[in-house]
Amino acid sequence: MSDSPSLPPLPARDEWPRELAGEHAHTREFFDRLGALCAAPEGRDSCDACHRPGASECQRGLSPLLDEVAGFIFMHFINEERMMKSVGYSTHEPDLHAGHVEDHANLCEALFQIITDIDKAPAVSLIRRLQAVLDRLTHQHIPDFDTPFLKRLAAL
C-alpha cells in the first residue's frame, strides 16, 4: 500500500502505541451506540417484536452509524498497514504480518456485506452482525495481531 497525498501523514513513530490504543478504545463507543439503537438484538429475527416507541429509529440511526464505523475501521486498517510497511514488519514478522493483513481483509469483507444488506435485512439483524464485527475486532484481532505488532514496535 503506497502513501497517497490524500492520506494524512502518519504520526511520529513514538506516538503510534498511544494512537492505536486510542483507536482501540473508540470501538467501545460504537458498542454503546449500537446498544442505544437496539437494546436487545439477540434472538430477534425482525424489528416487529420491538415494543420501543422509537423502533423505526433503529433503521434510520443504523445507516449513519454504520458509515461512521466502517470509515473509522477502514482508516484504522489503512494507517496500521502504512505503519507496518514503514517499519518492515513483513520482513521481520512475515507470518504475523500476513495474518494481520488477511484479518483486515476479512473484517472489511464482513463490513461490506453489512453495507450491501442495509436495505434488504432488518435493522436488528444488521445490528447483531455489526456487533459481531466489533466483538471480533476487540476480542480477537487486537490481541492476536495488534498487540504483537505493538510489541514488535517497542523492540525496534
Tab-separated table of N, CA and C in Angstrom:
chain	number	residue	atom	x	y	z
A	1	MET	N	0.857	-1.166	0.000
A	1	MET	CA	0.000	0.000	0.000
A	1	MET	C	0.906	1.232	0.000
A	2	SER	N	0.761	2.058	-1.005
A	2	SER	CA	1.616	3.241	-1.069
A	2	SER	C	0.916	4.426	-0.427
A	3	ASP	N	1.742	5.329	0.084
A	3	ASP	CA	1.177	6.540	0.661
A	3	ASP	C	0.608	7.384	-0.463
A	4	SER	N	-0.446	8.059	-0.164
A	4	SER	CA	-1.126	8.897	-1.139
A	4	SER	C	-1.179	10.315	-0.595
A	5	PRO	N	-1.123	11.300	-1.475
A	5	PRO	CA	-1.214	12.676	-0.984
A	5	PRO	C	-2.534	12.947	-0.274
A	6	SER	N	-3.575	12.136	-0.539
A	6	SER	CA	-4.857	12.372	0.099
A	6	SER	C	-4.928	11.797	1.510
A	7	LEU	N	-3.979	10.963	1.880
A	7	LEU	CA	-3.952	10.416	3.231
A	7	LEU	C	-3.176	11.347	4.150
A	8	PRO	N	-3.667	11.528	5.363
A	8	PRO	CA	-2.911	12.376	6.295
A	8	PRO	C	-1.589	11.702	6.651
A	9	PRO	N	-0.592	12.483	7.006
A	9	PRO	CA	0.685	11.872	7.384
A	9	PRO	C	0.520	11.050	8.658
A	10	LEU	N	1.332	10.014	8.753
A	10	LEU	CA	1.327	9.211	9.974
A	10	LEU	C	1.899	10.034	11.120
A	11	PRO	N	1.413	9.786	12.336
A	11	PRO	CA	2.039	10.461	13.476
A	11	PRO	C	3.475	9.952	13.641
A	12	ALA	N	4.248	10.649	14.447
A	12	ALA	CA	5.615	10.209	14.742
A	12	ALA	C	5.559	8.792	15.325
A	13	ARG	N	6.567	7.982	15.013
A	13	ARG	CA	6.544	6.577	15.404
A	13	ARG	C	6.394	6.375	16.905
A	14	ASP	N	6.968	7.247	17.703
A	14	ASP	CA	6.835	7.080	19.157
A	14	ASP	C	5.405	7.360	19.634
A	15	GLU	N	4.565	7.928	18.762
A	15	GLU	CA	3.157	8.197	19.087
A	15	GLU	C	2.243	7.019	18.709
A	16	TRP	N	2.742	6.072	17.924
A	16	TRP	CA	1.889	5.009	17.394
A	16	TRP	C	1.188	4.191	18.482
A	17	PRO	N	1.883	3.736	19.519
A	17	PRO	CA	1.171	2.939	20.534
A	17	PRO	C	0.003	3.704	21.162
A	18	ARG	N	0.211	4.974	21.458
A	18	ARG	CA	-0.859	5.788	22.045
A	18	ARG	C	-1.985	5.997	21.039
A	19	GLU	N	-1.617	6.243	19.791
A	19	GLU	CA	-2.598	6.448	18.718
A	19	GLU	C	-3.459	5.194	18.526
A	20	LEU	N	-2.824	4.026	18.453
A	20	LEU	CA	-3.571	2.782	18.269
A	20	LEU	C	-4.420	2.463	19.495
A	21	ALA	N	-3.906	2.712	20.672
A	21	ALA	CA	-4.675	2.460	21.891
A	21	ALA	C	-5.929	3.344	21.921
A	22	GLY	N	-5.799	4.588	21.499
A	22	GLY	CA	-6.959	5.473	21.439
A	22	GLY	C	-7.983	4.990	20.440
A	23	GLU	N	-7.521	4.482	19.305
A	23	GLU	CA	-8.439	3.943	18.306
A	23	GLU	C	-9.124	2.687	18.831
A	24	HIS	N	-8.387	1.854	19.529
A	24	HIS	CA	-8.983	0.646	20.098
A	24	HIS	C	-10.072	1.014	21.110
A	25	ALA	N	-9.813	2.014	21.913
A	25	ALA	CA	-10.793	2.442	22.910
A	25	ALA	C	-12.057	3.001	22.250
A	26	HIS	N	-11.898	3.558	21.074
A	26	HIS	CA	-13.036	4.144	20.362
A	26	HIS	C	-14.075	3.086	19.993
A	27	THR	N	-13.675	1.838	19.823
A	27	THR	CA	-14.634	0.787	19.472
A	27	THR	C	-15.668	0.590	20.578
A	28	ARG	N	-15.302	0.851	21.835
A	28	ARG	CA	-16.260	0.735	22.940
A	28	ARG	C	-17.439	1.701	22.737
A	29	GLU	N	-17.137	2.901	22.269
A	29	GLU	CA	-18.193	3.881	21.991
A	29	GLU	C	-19.165	3.341	20.946
A	30	PHE	N	-18.652	2.653	19.933
A	30	PHE	CA	-19.530	2.092	18.910
A	30	PHE	C	-20.452	1.028	19.501
A	31	PHE	N	-19.930	0.181	20.395
A	31	PHE	CA	-20.778	-0.803	21.069
A	31	PHE	C	-21.908	-0.099	21.823
A	32	ASP	N	-21.556	0.952	22.548
A	32	ASP	CA	-22.553	1.686	23.332
A	32	ASP	C	-23.619	2.309	22.432
A	33	ARG	N	-23.199	2.864	21.325
A	33	ARG	CA	-24.155	3.496	20.411
A	33	ARG	C	-25.057	2.464	19.744
A	34	LEU	N	-24.522	1.283	19.436
A	34	LEU	CA	-25.373	0.213	18.899
A	34	LEU	C	-26.393	-0.222	19.937
A	35	GLY	N	-25.965	-0.311	21.200
A	35	GLY	CA	-26.877	-0.674	22.281
A	35	GLY	C	-27.980	0.347	22.457
A	36	ALA	N	-27.677	1.598	22.199
A	36	ALA	CA	-28.708	2.631	22.295
A	36	ALA	C	-29.719	2.520	21.157
A	37	LEU	N	-29.257	2.019	20.003
A	37	LEU	CA	-30.177	1.822	18.882
A	37	LEU	C	-31.125	0.654	19.133
A	38	CYS	N	-30.570	-0.449	19.633
A	38	CYS	CA	-31.367	-1.665	19.844
A	38	CYS	C	-30.880	-2.315	21.126
A	39	ALA	N	-31.714	-2.284	22.137
A	39	ALA	CA	-31.297	-2.751	23.460
A	39	ALA	C	-31.125	-4.262	23.543
A	40	ALA	N	-31.844	-5.031	22.723
A	40	ALA	CA	-31.775	-6.495	22.838
A	40	ALA	C	-31.895	-7.152	21.468
A	41	PRO	N	-30.848	-7.063	20.632
A	41	PRO	CA	-30.953	-7.649	19.293
A	41	PRO	C	-30.854	-9.181	19.269
A	42	GLU	N	-30.349	-9.776	20.343
A	42	GLU	CA	-30.171	-11.218	20.368
A	42	GLU	C	-31.525	-11.917	20.318
A	43	GLY	N	-31.616	-12.935	19.490
A	43	GLY	CA	-32.816	-13.745	19.432
A	43	GLY	C	-33.970	-13.153	18.646
A	44	ARG	N	-33.809	-12.006	18.075
A	44	ARG	CA	-34.882	-11.404	17.261
A	44	ARG	C	-34.560	-11.596	15.789
A	45	ASP	N	-35.587	-11.907	15.011
A	45	ASP	CA	-35.425	-12.026	13.567
A	45	ASP	C	-35.827	-10.755	12.837
A	46	SER	N	-36.636	-9.942	13.504
A	46	SER	CA	-37.088	-8.706	12.877
A	46	SER	C	-37.318	-7.657	13.961
A	47	CYS	N	-37.629	-6.485	13.513
A	47	CYS	CA	-37.912	-5.390	14.433
A	47	CYS	C	-39.387	-5.358	14.832
A	48	ASP	N	-40.195	-6.237	14.248
A	48	ASP	CA	-41.639	-6.236	14.511
A	48	ASP	C	-41.971	-6.459	15.978
A	49	ALA	N	-41.182	-7.263	16.657
A	49	ALA	CA	-41.476	-7.587	18.056
A	49	ALA	C	-41.006	-6.516	19.034
A	50	CYS	N	-40.348	-5.504	18.527
A	50	CYS	CA	-39.831	-4.456	19.406
A	50	CYS	C	-40.974	-3.583	19.890
A	51	HIS	N	-40.982	-3.348	21.185
A	51	HIS	CA	-42.044	-2.537	21.787
A	51	HIS	C	-41.570	-1.128	22.124
A	52	ARG	N	-40.370	-0.799	21.669
A	52	ARG	CA	-39.879	0.555	21.920
A	52	ARG	C	-40.677	1.550	21.090
A	53	PRO	N	-41.008	2.689	21.651
A	53	PRO	CA	-41.777	3.682	20.888
A	53	PRO	C	-41.049	4.143	19.625
A	54	GLY	N	-39.735	4.174	19.668
A	54	GLY	CA	-38.965	4.664	18.520
A	54	GLY	C	-38.301	3.551	17.747
A	55	ALA	N	-38.941	2.387	17.640
A	55	ALA	CA	-38.317	1.246	16.989
A	55	ALA	C	-37.867	1.559	15.567
A	56	SER	N	-38.627	2.376	14.834
A	56	SER	CA	-38.222	2.700	13.464
A	56	SER	C	-36.959	3.561	13.432
A	57	GLU	N	-36.647	4.180	14.556
A	57	GLU	CA	-35.419	4.981	14.628
A	57	GLU	C	-34.179	4.110	14.521
A	58	CYS	N	-34.304	2.843	14.868
A	58	CYS	CA	-33.163	1.929	14.752
A	58	CYS	C	-32.672	1.892	13.311
A	59	GLN	N	-33.613	1.693	12.390
A	59	GLN	CA	-33.247	1.620	10.975
A	59	GLN	C	-32.653	2.943	10.508
A	60	ARG	N	-33.268	4.061	10.880
A	60	ARG	CA	-32.753	5.375	10.461
A	60	ARG	C	-31.396	5.673	11.092
A	61	GLY	N	-31.196	5.258	12.330
A	61	GLY	CA	-29.939	5.546	13.010
A	61	GLY	C	-28.812	4.610	12.642
A	62	LEU	N	-29.167	3.449	12.102
A	62	LEU	CA	-28.136	2.453	11.800
A	62	LEU	C	-27.240	2.871	10.639
A	63	SER	N	-27.829	3.395	9.584
A	63	SER	CA	-27.044	3.729	8.392
A	63	SER	C	-25.924	4.733	8.678
A	64	PRO	N	-26.211	5.865	9.348
A	64	PRO	CA	-25.096	6.789	9.626
A	64	PRO	C	-24.071	6.193	10.588
A	65	LEU	N	-24.527	5.385	11.539
A	65	LEU	CA	-23.574	4.760	12.465
A	65	LEU	C	-22.710	3.752	11.729
A	66	LEU	N	-23.317	2.969	10.840
A	66	LEU	CA	-22.553	2.010	10.044
A	66	LEU	C	-21.521	2.727	9.181
A	67	ASP	N	-21.905	3.850	8.580
A	67	ASP	CA	-20.951	4.648	7.796
A	67	ASP	C	-19.776	5.087	8.659
A	68	GLU	N	-20.080	5.539	9.862
A	68	GLU	CA	-19.032	6.017	10.764
A	68	GLU	C	-18.110	4.879	11.202
A	69	VAL	N	-18.706	3.745	11.573
A	69	VAL	CA	-17.907	2.588	12.000
A	69	VAL	C	-17.019	2.108	10.853
A	70	ALA	N	-17.614	1.963	9.662
A	70	ALA	CA	-16.839	1.487	8.511
A	70	ALA	C	-15.700	2.447	8.192
A	71	GLY	N	-15.991	3.744	8.142
A	71	GLY	CA	-14.938	4.722	7.865
A	71	GLY	C	-13.828	4.682	8.896
A	72	PHE	N	-14.213	4.576	10.156
A	72	PHE	CA	-13.229	4.506	11.237
A	72	PHE	C	-12.353	3.261	11.100
A	73	ILE	N	-12.993	2.107	10.903
A	73	ILE	CA	-12.239	0.850	10.823
A	73	ILE	C	-11.359	0.822	9.580
A	74	PHE	N	-11.879	1.265	8.437
A	74	PHE	CA	-11.068	1.266	7.222
A	74	PHE	C	-9.840	2.161	7.382
A	75	MET	N	-10.020	3.349	7.949
A	75	MET	CA	-8.864	4.241	8.150
A	75	MET	C	-7.893	3.661	9.172
A	76	HIS	N	-8.411	3.036	10.209
A	76	HIS	CA	-7.550	2.389	11.202
A	76	HIS	C	-6.678	1.346	10.509
A	77	PHE	N	-7.289	0.511	9.664
A	77	PHE	CA	-6.533	-0.535	8.976
A	77	PHE	C	-5.525	0.062	7.991
A	78	ILE	N	-5.939	1.084	7.254
A	78	ILE	CA	-5.025	1.723	6.307
A	78	ILE	C	-3.809	2.277	7.050
A	79	ASN	N	-4.043	2.996	8.139
A	79	ASN	CA	-2.925	3.567	8.895
A	79	ASN	C	-2.051	2.483	9.498
A	80	GLU	N	-2.665	1.430	10.014
A	80	GLU	CA	-1.883	0.336	10.588
A	80	GLU	C	-1.001	-0.316	9.524
A	81	GLU	N	-1.556	-0.531	8.344
A	81	GLU	CA	-0.764	-1.148	7.283
A	81	GLU	C	0.330	-0.210	6.794
A	82	ARG	N	0.090	1.072	6.815
A	82	ARG	CA	1.152	2.032	6.483
A	82	ARG	C	2.259	1.972	7.536
A	83	MET	N	1.860	1.858	8.810
A	83	MET	CA	2.847	1.741	9.889
A	83	MET	C	3.669	0.467	9.710
A	84	MET	N	2.980	-0.651	9.425
A	84	MET	CA	3.687	-1.930	9.251
A	84	MET	C	4.689	-1.836	8.108
A	85	LYS	N	4.260	-1.224	7.009
A	85	LYS	CA	5.152	-1.096	5.850
A	85	LYS	C	6.374	-0.240	6.196
A	86	SER	N	6.147	0.833	6.916
A	86	SER	CA	7.244	1.767	7.187
A	86	SER	C	8.327	1.180	8.093
A	87	VAL	N	7.987	0.161	8.875
A	87	VAL	CA	8.991	-0.462	9.755
A	87	VAL	C	9.432	-1.841	9.265
A	88	GLY	N	8.986	-2.233	8.072
A	88	GLY	CA	9.394	-3.524	7.515
A	88	GLY	C	8.841	-4.720	8.274
A	89	TYR	N	7.628	-4.588	8.764
A	89	TYR	CA	7.020	-5.662	9.562
A	89	TYR	C	6.914	-6.957	8.775
A	90	SER	N	6.661	-6.877	7.468
A	90	SER	CA	6.537	-8.098	6.659
A	90	SER	C	7.863	-8.848	6.567
A	91	THR	N	8.968	-8.144	6.723
A	91	THR	CA	10.290	-8.787	6.709
A	91	THR	C	10.623	-9.365	8.076
A	92	HIS	N	10.347	-8.591	9.136
A	92	HIS	CA	10.684	-9.015	10.497
A	92	HIS	C	9.758	-10.101	11.024
A	93	GLU	N	8.478	-10.008	10.715
A	93	GLU	CA	7.461	-10.949	11.218
A	93	GLU	C	6.528	-11.343	10.075
A	94	PRO	N	7.031	-12.097	9.085
A	94	PRO	CA	6.220	-12.362	7.893
A	94	PRO	C	4.895	-13.077	8.173
A	95	ASP	N	4.894	-14.036	9.082
A	95	ASP	CA	3.647	-14.766	9.360
A	95	ASP	C	2.623	-13.886	10.070
A	96	LEU	N	3.081	-13.148	11.085
A	96	LEU	CA	2.165	-12.243	11.784
A	96	LEU	C	1.645	-11.157	10.849
A	97	HIS	N	2.540	-10.627	10.017
A	97	HIS	CA	2.126	-9.597	9.065
A	97	HIS	C	1.072	-10.140	8.115
A	98	ALA	N	1.306	-11.305	7.536
A	98	ALA	CA	0.352	-11.893	6.578
A	98	ALA	C	-0.999	-12.152	7.247
A	99	GLY	N	-0.976	-12.702	8.453
A	99	GLY	CA	-2.219	-12.947	9.173
A	99	GLY	C	-2.951	-11.671	9.523
A	100	HIS	N	-2.183	-10.652	9.888
A	100	HIS	CA	-2.743	-9.357	10.271
A	100	HIS	C	-3.484	-8.738	9.079
A	101	VAL	N	-2.812	-8.688	7.940
A	101	VAL	CA	-3.401	-8.091	6.743
A	101	VAL	C	-4.607	-8.921	6.270
A	102	GLU	N	-4.500	-10.232	6.351
A	102	GLU	CA	-5.626	-11.089	5.972
A	102	GLU	C	-6.833	-10.847	6.880
A	103	ASP	N	-6.579	-10.670	8.170
A	103	ASP	CA	-7.681	-10.403	9.089
A	103	ASP	C	-8.317	-9.045	8.797
A	104	HIS	N	-7.508	-8.061	8.413
A	104	HIS	CA	-8.072	-6.776	7.989
A	104	HIS	C	-9.038	-7.004	6.824
A	105	ALA	N	-8.601	-7.795	5.835
A	105	ALA	CA	-9.441	-8.059	4.664
A	105	ALA	C	-10.733	-8.776	5.056
A	106	ASN	N	-10.636	-9.740	5.956
A	106	ASN	CA	-11.829	-10.478	6.389
A	106	ASN	C	-12.813	-9.580	7.140
A	107	LEU	N	-12.300	-8.729	8.014
A	107	LEU	CA	-13.172	-7.804	8.740
A	107	LEU	C	-13.811	-6.790	7.779
A	108	CYS	N	-13.044	-6.313	6.815
A	108	CYS	CA	-13.597	-5.390	5.814
A	108	CYS	C	-14.681	-6.072	4.993
A	109	GLU	N	-14.462	-7.322	4.623
A	109	GLU	CA	-15.473	-8.071	3.867
A	109	GLU	C	-16.764	-8.188	4.674
A	110	ALA	N	-16.651	-8.475	5.969
A	110	ALA	CA	-17.840	-8.570	6.823
A	110	ALA	C	-18.575	-7.232	6.870
A	111	LEU	N	-17.830	-6.133	6.959
A	111	LEU	CA	-18.464	-4.803	6.940
A	111	LEU	C	-19.121	-4.516	5.594
A	112	PHE	N	-18.446	-4.866	4.503
A	112	PHE	CA	-19.024	-4.653	3.174
A	112	PHE	C	-20.339	-5.417	3.024
A	113	GLN	N	-20.406	-6.621	3.564
A	113	GLN	CA	-21.635	-7.414	3.477
A	113	GLN	C	-22.776	-6.735	4.227
A	114	ILE	N	-22.470	-6.174	5.387
A	114	ILE	CA	-23.497	-5.453	6.150
A	114	ILE	C	-23.961	-4.232	5.363
A	115	ILE	N	-23.020	-3.499	4.797
A	115	ILE	CA	-23.360	-2.316	3.997
A	115	ILE	C	-24.224	-2.727	2.801
A	116	THR	N	-23.864	-3.812	2.146
A	116	THR	CA	-24.625	-4.308	0.999
A	116	THR	C	-26.052	-4.669	1.390
A	117	ASP	N	-26.228	-5.183	2.594
A	117	ASP	CA	-27.542	-5.643	3.051
A	117	ASP	C	-28.369	-4.572	3.754
A	118	ILE	N	-27.890	-3.341	3.821
A	118	ILE	CA	-28.542	-2.307	4.626
A	118	ILE	C	-30.005	-2.095	4.232
A	119	ASP	N	-30.340	-2.233	2.967
A	119	ASP	CA	-31.725	-2.022	2.543
A	119	ASP	C	-32.510	-3.323	2.415
A	120	LYS	N	-31.866	-4.462	2.691
A	120	LYS	CA	-32.521	-5.755	2.499
A	120	LYS	C	-32.815	-6.496	3.795
A	121	ALA	N	-32.053	-6.255	4.826
A	121	ALA	CA	-32.172	-7.027	6.065
A	121	ALA	C	-32.762	-6.150	7.170
A	122	PRO	N	-33.427	-6.774	8.134
A	122	PRO	CA	-33.943	-5.999	9.267
A	122	PRO	C	-32.811	-5.364	10.068
A	123	ALA	N	-33.087	-4.195	10.609
A	123	ALA	CA	-32.070	-3.479	11.378
A	123	ALA	C	-31.509	-4.347	12.496
A	124	VAL	N	-32.352	-5.120	13.164
A	124	VAL	CA	-31.897	-5.936	14.289
A	124	VAL	C	-30.840	-6.948	13.831
A	125	SER	N	-31.011	-7.515	12.649
A	125	SER	CA	-30.032	-8.463	12.110
A	125	SER	C	-28.710	-7.759	11.790
A	126	LEU	N	-28.811	-6.589	11.184
A	126	LEU	CA	-27.611	-5.822	10.840
A	126	LEU	C	-26.871	-5.373	12.094
A	127	ILE	N	-27.612	-4.969	13.112
A	127	ILE	CA	-27.001	-4.549	14.375
A	127	ILE	C	-26.260	-5.722	15.005
A	128	ARG	N	-26.884	-6.889	14.995
A	128	ARG	CA	-26.231	-8.087	15.533
A	128	ARG	C	-24.942	-8.395	14.774
A	129	ARG	N	-24.988	-8.300	13.466
A	129	ARG	CA	-23.799	-8.575	12.648
A	129	ARG	C	-22.703	-7.534	12.881
A	130	LEU	N	-23.102	-6.273	13.020
A	130	LEU	CA	-22.113	-5.227	13.280
A	130	LEU	C	-21.503	-5.403	14.667
A	131	GLN	N	-22.312	-5.796	15.637
A	131	GLN	CA	-21.773	-6.094	16.970
A	131	GLN	C	-20.765	-7.239	16.888
A	132	ALA	N	-21.042	-8.246	16.053
A	132	ALA	CA	-20.122	-9.375	15.904
A	132	ALA	C	-18.788	-8.926	15.306
A	133	VAL	N	-18.832	-8.011	14.340
A	133	VAL	CA	-17.588	-7.487	13.752
A	133	VAL	C	-16.794	-6.725	14.806
A	134	LEU	N	-17.474	-5.868	15.556
A	134	LEU	CA	-16.779	-5.103	16.599
A	134	LEU	C	-16.257	-6.012	17.702
A	135	ASP	N	-17.018	-7.045	18.036
A	135	ASP	CA	-16.580	-8.002	19.041
A	135	ASP	C	-15.332	-8.742	18.568
A	136	ARG	N	-15.350	-9.163	17.312
A	136	ARG	CA	-14.177	-9.860	16.756
A	136	ARG	C	-12.966	-8.932	16.717
A	137	LEU	N	-13.183	-7.685	16.334
A	137	LEU	CA	-12.091	-6.707	16.319
A	137	LEU	C	-11.498	-6.555	17.713
A	138	THR	N	-12.360	-6.424	18.706
A	138	THR	CA	-11.925	-6.174	20.079
A	138	THR	C	-11.305	-7.397	20.746
A	139	HIS	N	-11.931	-8.553	20.576
A	139	HIS	CA	-11.520	-9.727	21.346
A	139	HIS	C	-10.651	-10.729	20.595
A	140	GLN	N	-10.507	-10.559	19.281
A	140	GLN	CA	-9.627	-11.448	18.526
A	140	GLN	C	-8.536	-10.669	17.793
A	141	HIS	N	-8.951	-9.718	16.962
A	141	HIS	CA	-7.971	-9.014	16.142
A	141	HIS	C	-6.941	-8.257	16.983
A	142	ILE	N	-7.414	-7.473	17.921
A	142	ILE	CA	-6.482	-6.664	18.717
A	142	ILE	C	-5.499	-7.539	19.495
A	143	PRO	N	-5.965	-8.555	20.262
A	143	PRO	CA	-4.974	-9.368	20.987
A	143	PRO	C	-4.110	-10.245	20.078
A	144	ASP	N	-4.696	-10.761	18.992
A	144	ASP	CA	-3.942	-11.685	18.133
A	144	ASP	C	-2.979	-10.983	17.187
A	145	PHE	N	-3.308	-9.761	16.769
A	145	PHE	CA	-2.491	-9.099	15.749
A	145	PHE	C	-1.958	-7.734	16.163
A	146	ASP	N	-2.799	-6.867	16.723
A	146	ASP	CA	-2.335	-5.522	17.062
A	146	ASP	C	-1.344	-5.542	18.227
A	147	THR	N	-1.633	-6.358	19.238
A	147	THR	CA	-0.723	-6.420	20.394
A	147	THR	C	0.663	-6.918	19.994
A	148	PRO	N	0.783	-8.018	19.212
A	148	PRO	CA	2.131	-8.416	18.770
A	148	PRO	C	2.818	-7.354	17.922
A	149	PHE	N	2.049	-6.624	17.091
A	149	PHE	CA	2.636	-5.550	16.293
A	149	PHE	C	3.192	-4.457	17.191
A	150	LEU	N	2.432	-4.064	18.212
A	150	LEU	CA	2.902	-3.037	19.136
A	150	LEU	C	4.137	-3.507	19.919
A	151	LYS	N	4.181	-4.787	20.269
A	151	LYS	CA	5.371	-5.327	20.953
A	151	LYS	C	6.579	-5.279	20.033
A	152	ARG	N	6.368	-5.588	18.758
A	152	ARG	CA	7.468	-5.535	17.787
A	152	ARG	C	7.947	-4.086	17.632
A	153	LEU	N	7.005	-3.156	17.603
A	153	LEU	CA	7.383	-1.743	17.502
A	153	LEU	C	8.261	-1.327	18.678
A	154	ALA	N	7.894	-1.779	19.872
A	154	ALA	CA	8.645	-1.436	21.069
A	154	ALA	C	10.065	-1.985	21.004
A	155	ALA	N	10.236	-3.099	20.288
A	155	ALA	CA	11.562	-3.729	20.205
A	155	ALA	C	12.445	-3.090	19.138
A	156	LEU	N	11.866	-2.312	18.252
A	156	LEU	CA	12.675	-1.692	17.170
A	156	LEU	C	13.417	-0.471	17.650
